[in-house]
Short mmCIF file of C-alpha atoms in Angstrom, two decimals:
data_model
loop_
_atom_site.label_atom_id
_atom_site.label_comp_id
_atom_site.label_asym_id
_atom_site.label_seq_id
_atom_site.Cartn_x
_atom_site.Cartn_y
_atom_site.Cartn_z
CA UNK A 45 -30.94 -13.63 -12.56
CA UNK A 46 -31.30 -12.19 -8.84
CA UNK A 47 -27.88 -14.13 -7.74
CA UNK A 48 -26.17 -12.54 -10.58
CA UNK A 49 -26.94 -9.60 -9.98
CA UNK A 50 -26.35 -9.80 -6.26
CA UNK A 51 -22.99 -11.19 -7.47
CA UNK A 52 -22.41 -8.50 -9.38
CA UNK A 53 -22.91 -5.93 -6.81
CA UNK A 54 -21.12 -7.66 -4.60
CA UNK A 55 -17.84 -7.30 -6.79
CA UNK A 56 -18.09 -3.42 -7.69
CA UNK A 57 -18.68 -2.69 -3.81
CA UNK A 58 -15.23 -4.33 -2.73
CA UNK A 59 -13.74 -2.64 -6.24
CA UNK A 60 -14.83 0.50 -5.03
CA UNK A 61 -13.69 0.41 -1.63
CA UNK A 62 -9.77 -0.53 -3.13
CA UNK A 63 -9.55 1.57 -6.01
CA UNK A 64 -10.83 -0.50 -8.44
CA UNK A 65 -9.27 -3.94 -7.51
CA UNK A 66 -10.77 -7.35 -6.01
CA UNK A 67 -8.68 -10.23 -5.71
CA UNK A 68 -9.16 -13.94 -6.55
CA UNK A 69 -9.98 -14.83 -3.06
CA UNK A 70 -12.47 -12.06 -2.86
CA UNK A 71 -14.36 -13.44 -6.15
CA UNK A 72 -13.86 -16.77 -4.95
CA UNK A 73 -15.63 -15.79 -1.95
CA UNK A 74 -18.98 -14.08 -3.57
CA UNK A 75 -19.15 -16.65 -5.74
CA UNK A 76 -17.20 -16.58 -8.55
CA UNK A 77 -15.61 -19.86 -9.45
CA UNK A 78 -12.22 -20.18 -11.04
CA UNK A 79 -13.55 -20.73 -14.71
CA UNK A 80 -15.71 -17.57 -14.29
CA UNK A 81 -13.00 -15.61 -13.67
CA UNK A 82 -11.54 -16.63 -16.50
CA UNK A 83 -14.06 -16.26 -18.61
CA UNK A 84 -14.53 -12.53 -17.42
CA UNK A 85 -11.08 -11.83 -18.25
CA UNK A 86 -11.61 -12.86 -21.52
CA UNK A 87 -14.75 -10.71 -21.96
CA UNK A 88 -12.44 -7.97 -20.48
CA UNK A 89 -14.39 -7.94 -18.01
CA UNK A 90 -11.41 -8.18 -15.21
CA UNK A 91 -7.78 -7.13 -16.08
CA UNK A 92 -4.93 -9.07 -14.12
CA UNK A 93 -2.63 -6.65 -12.58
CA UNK A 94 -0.77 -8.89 -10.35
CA UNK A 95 -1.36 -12.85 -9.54
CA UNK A 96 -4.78 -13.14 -8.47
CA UNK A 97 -5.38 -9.45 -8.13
CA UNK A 98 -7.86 -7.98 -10.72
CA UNK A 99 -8.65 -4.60 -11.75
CA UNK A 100 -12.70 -4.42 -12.39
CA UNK A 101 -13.82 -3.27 -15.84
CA UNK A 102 -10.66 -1.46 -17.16
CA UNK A 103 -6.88 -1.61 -16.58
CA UNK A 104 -5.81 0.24 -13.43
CA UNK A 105 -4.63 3.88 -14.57
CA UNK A 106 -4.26 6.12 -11.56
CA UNK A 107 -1.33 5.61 -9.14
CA UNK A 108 -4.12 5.20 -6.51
CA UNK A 109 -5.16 2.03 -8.26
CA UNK A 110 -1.84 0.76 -8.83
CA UNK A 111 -0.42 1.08 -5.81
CA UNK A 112 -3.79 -0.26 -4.12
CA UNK A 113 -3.52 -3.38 -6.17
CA UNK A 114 0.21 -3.79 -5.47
CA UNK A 115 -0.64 -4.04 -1.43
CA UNK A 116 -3.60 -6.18 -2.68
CA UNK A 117 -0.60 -8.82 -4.44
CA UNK A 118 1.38 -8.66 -0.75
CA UNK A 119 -1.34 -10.27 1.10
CA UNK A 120 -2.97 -9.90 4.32
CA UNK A 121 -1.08 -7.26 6.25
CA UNK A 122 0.72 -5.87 3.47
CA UNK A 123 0.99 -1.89 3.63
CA UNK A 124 2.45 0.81 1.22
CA UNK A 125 5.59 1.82 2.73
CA UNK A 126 8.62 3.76 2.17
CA UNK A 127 8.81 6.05 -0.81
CA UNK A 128 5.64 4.98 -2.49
CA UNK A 129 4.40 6.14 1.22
CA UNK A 130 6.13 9.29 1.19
CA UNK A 131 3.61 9.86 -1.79
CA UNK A 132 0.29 8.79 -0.77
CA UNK A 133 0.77 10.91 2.95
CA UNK A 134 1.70 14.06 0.02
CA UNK A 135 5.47 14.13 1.95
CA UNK A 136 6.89 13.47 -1.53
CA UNK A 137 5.21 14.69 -4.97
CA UNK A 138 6.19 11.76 -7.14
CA UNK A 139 5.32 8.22 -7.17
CA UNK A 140 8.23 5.86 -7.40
CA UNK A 141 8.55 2.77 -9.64
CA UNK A 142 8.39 0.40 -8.67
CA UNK A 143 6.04 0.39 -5.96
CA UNK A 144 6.92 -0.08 -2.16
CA UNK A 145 5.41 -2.27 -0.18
CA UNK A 146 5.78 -4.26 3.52
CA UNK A 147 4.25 -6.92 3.68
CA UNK A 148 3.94 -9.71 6.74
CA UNK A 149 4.47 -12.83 4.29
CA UNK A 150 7.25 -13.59 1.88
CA UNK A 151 5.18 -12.58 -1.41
CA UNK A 152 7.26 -10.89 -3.96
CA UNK A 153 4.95 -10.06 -7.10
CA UNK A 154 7.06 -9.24 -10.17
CA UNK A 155 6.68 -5.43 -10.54
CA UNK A 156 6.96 -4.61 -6.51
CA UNK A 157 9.54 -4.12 -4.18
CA UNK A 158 8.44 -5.62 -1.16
CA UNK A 159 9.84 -5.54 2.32
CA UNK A 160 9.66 -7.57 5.57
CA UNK A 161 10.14 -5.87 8.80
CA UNK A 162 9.47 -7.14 12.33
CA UNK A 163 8.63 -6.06 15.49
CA UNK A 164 5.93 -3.71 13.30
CA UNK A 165 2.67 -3.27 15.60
CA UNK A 166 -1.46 -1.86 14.59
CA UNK A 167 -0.20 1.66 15.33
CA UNK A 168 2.63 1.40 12.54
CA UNK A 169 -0.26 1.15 10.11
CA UNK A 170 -2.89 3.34 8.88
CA UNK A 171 -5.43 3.61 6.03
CA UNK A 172 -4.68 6.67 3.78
CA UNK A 173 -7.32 7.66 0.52
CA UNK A 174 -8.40 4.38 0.97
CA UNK A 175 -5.07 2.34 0.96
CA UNK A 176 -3.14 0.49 3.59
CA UNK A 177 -0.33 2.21 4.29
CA UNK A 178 2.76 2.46 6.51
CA UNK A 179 2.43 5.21 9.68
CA UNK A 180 3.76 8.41 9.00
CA UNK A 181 6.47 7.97 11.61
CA UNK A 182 7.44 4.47 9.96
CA UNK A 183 7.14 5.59 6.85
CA UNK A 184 9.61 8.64 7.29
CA UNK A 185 12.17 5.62 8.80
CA UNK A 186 12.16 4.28 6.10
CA UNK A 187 12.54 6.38 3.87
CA UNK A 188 15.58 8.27 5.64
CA UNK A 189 18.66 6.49 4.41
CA UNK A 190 17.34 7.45 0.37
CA UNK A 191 17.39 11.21 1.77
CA UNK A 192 19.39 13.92 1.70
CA UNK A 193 19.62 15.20 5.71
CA UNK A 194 17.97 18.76 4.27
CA UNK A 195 15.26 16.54 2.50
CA UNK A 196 15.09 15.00 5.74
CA UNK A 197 14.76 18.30 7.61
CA UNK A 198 12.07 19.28 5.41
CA UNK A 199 10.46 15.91 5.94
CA UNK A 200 9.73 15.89 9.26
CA UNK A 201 8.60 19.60 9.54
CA UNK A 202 6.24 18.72 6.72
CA UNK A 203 4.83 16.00 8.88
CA UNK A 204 4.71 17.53 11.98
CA UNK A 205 3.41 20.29 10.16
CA UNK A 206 0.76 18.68 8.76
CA UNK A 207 0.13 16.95 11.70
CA UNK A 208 1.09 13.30 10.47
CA UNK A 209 3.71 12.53 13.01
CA UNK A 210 4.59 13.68 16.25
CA UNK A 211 7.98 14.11 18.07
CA UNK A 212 6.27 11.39 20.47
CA UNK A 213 5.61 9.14 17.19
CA UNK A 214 9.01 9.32 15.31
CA UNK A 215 10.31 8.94 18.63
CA UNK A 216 8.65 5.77 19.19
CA UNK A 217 9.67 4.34 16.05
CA UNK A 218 13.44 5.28 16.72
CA UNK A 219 13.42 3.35 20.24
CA UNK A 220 11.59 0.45 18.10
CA UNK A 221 14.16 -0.13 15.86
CA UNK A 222 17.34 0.78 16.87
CA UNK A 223 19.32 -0.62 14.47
CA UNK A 224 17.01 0.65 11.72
CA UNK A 225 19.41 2.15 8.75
CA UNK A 226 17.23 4.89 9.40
CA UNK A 227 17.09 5.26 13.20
CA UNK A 228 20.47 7.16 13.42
CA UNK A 229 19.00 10.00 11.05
CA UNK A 230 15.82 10.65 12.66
CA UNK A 231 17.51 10.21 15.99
CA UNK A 232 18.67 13.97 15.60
CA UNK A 233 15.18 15.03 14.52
CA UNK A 234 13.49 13.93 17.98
CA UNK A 235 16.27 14.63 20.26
#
């Protein structure tokens, strides 16, 4: 009864810490065996959301818990990035659908647009409410080509602003990745 319980534990403390989700691995790794995660979804006790990603107890209902099991579905290294990053740093009000996310590995869950990018380094990361999530600097490269250059404008101030991103920061990702599709429109913005 004690292991159980331990087990149990164990799974709602790495649910809480990513909005609800665990993944297969992470079951796997307290202890859960494959038939017992089965048999857990059947109880409804774990909801698939994406290949071997799980939501804990219910279906995931907030875009926090969405988009923290759709970097869970990326794999290691995956981040929220472009618009559905514009979001979670409050740059944009809206979520997008579907979500955004780079990832390091060539994973493309059904329901996700994914992304690879290289070159990307630790300080082009960051961990926002809980999520992994592109830097703000990276994150407004990105997302640059789908604005308007007022949008952009706004963008950037909002960031800088809020103090998100630097000059020193989106000027660093411009350098980075010259011939970003975004590059050329935040060029302006740092010059």
């Amino acid at each position: 009864m004690g292991d159980k319980r331990r087990i149990e534990h164990q799974i709602a403390q790495i649910a809480v810490r990513q909005h609800g989700n665990v993944t297969r691995s992470q079951l796997l790794a307290v202890g859960v065996g494959p038939d017992a995660i089965k048999r857990r979804v059947k109880a409804g006790r774990l909801f698939r959301v994406h290949r071997a990603v799980y939501a804990v107890g219910r279906p995931p209902v907030t875009p926090f818990e969405k988009a923290a099991a759709a970097v869970l579905a990326c794999g290691p290294g995956a981040a929220l990035s472009h618009g559905s990053a514009m979001t979670l740093w409050g740059l944009w009000k809206r979520w997008d659908s579907p979500f955004a996310v780079t990832a390091a590995c060539d994973r493309r869950p059904q329901g996700i647009r994914t992304y690879r990018s290289a070159g990307l380094r630790p300080s082009d990361f960051r961990v926002q409410l809980g999520i992994r999530v592109t830097s703000p600097a990276r994150t407004l490269l990105d997302s640059a080509p789908r604005m308007s250059a007022k949008s952009r404008t706004r963008a950037v101030n909002d960031a800088r602003r809020a103090k998100l991103a630097s000059l020193e920061a989106l000027g660093d990702v411009v350098d980075r990745f010259p011939l970003h599709p975004g590059a050329p429109l935040l060029a302006p913005h740092v010059a």
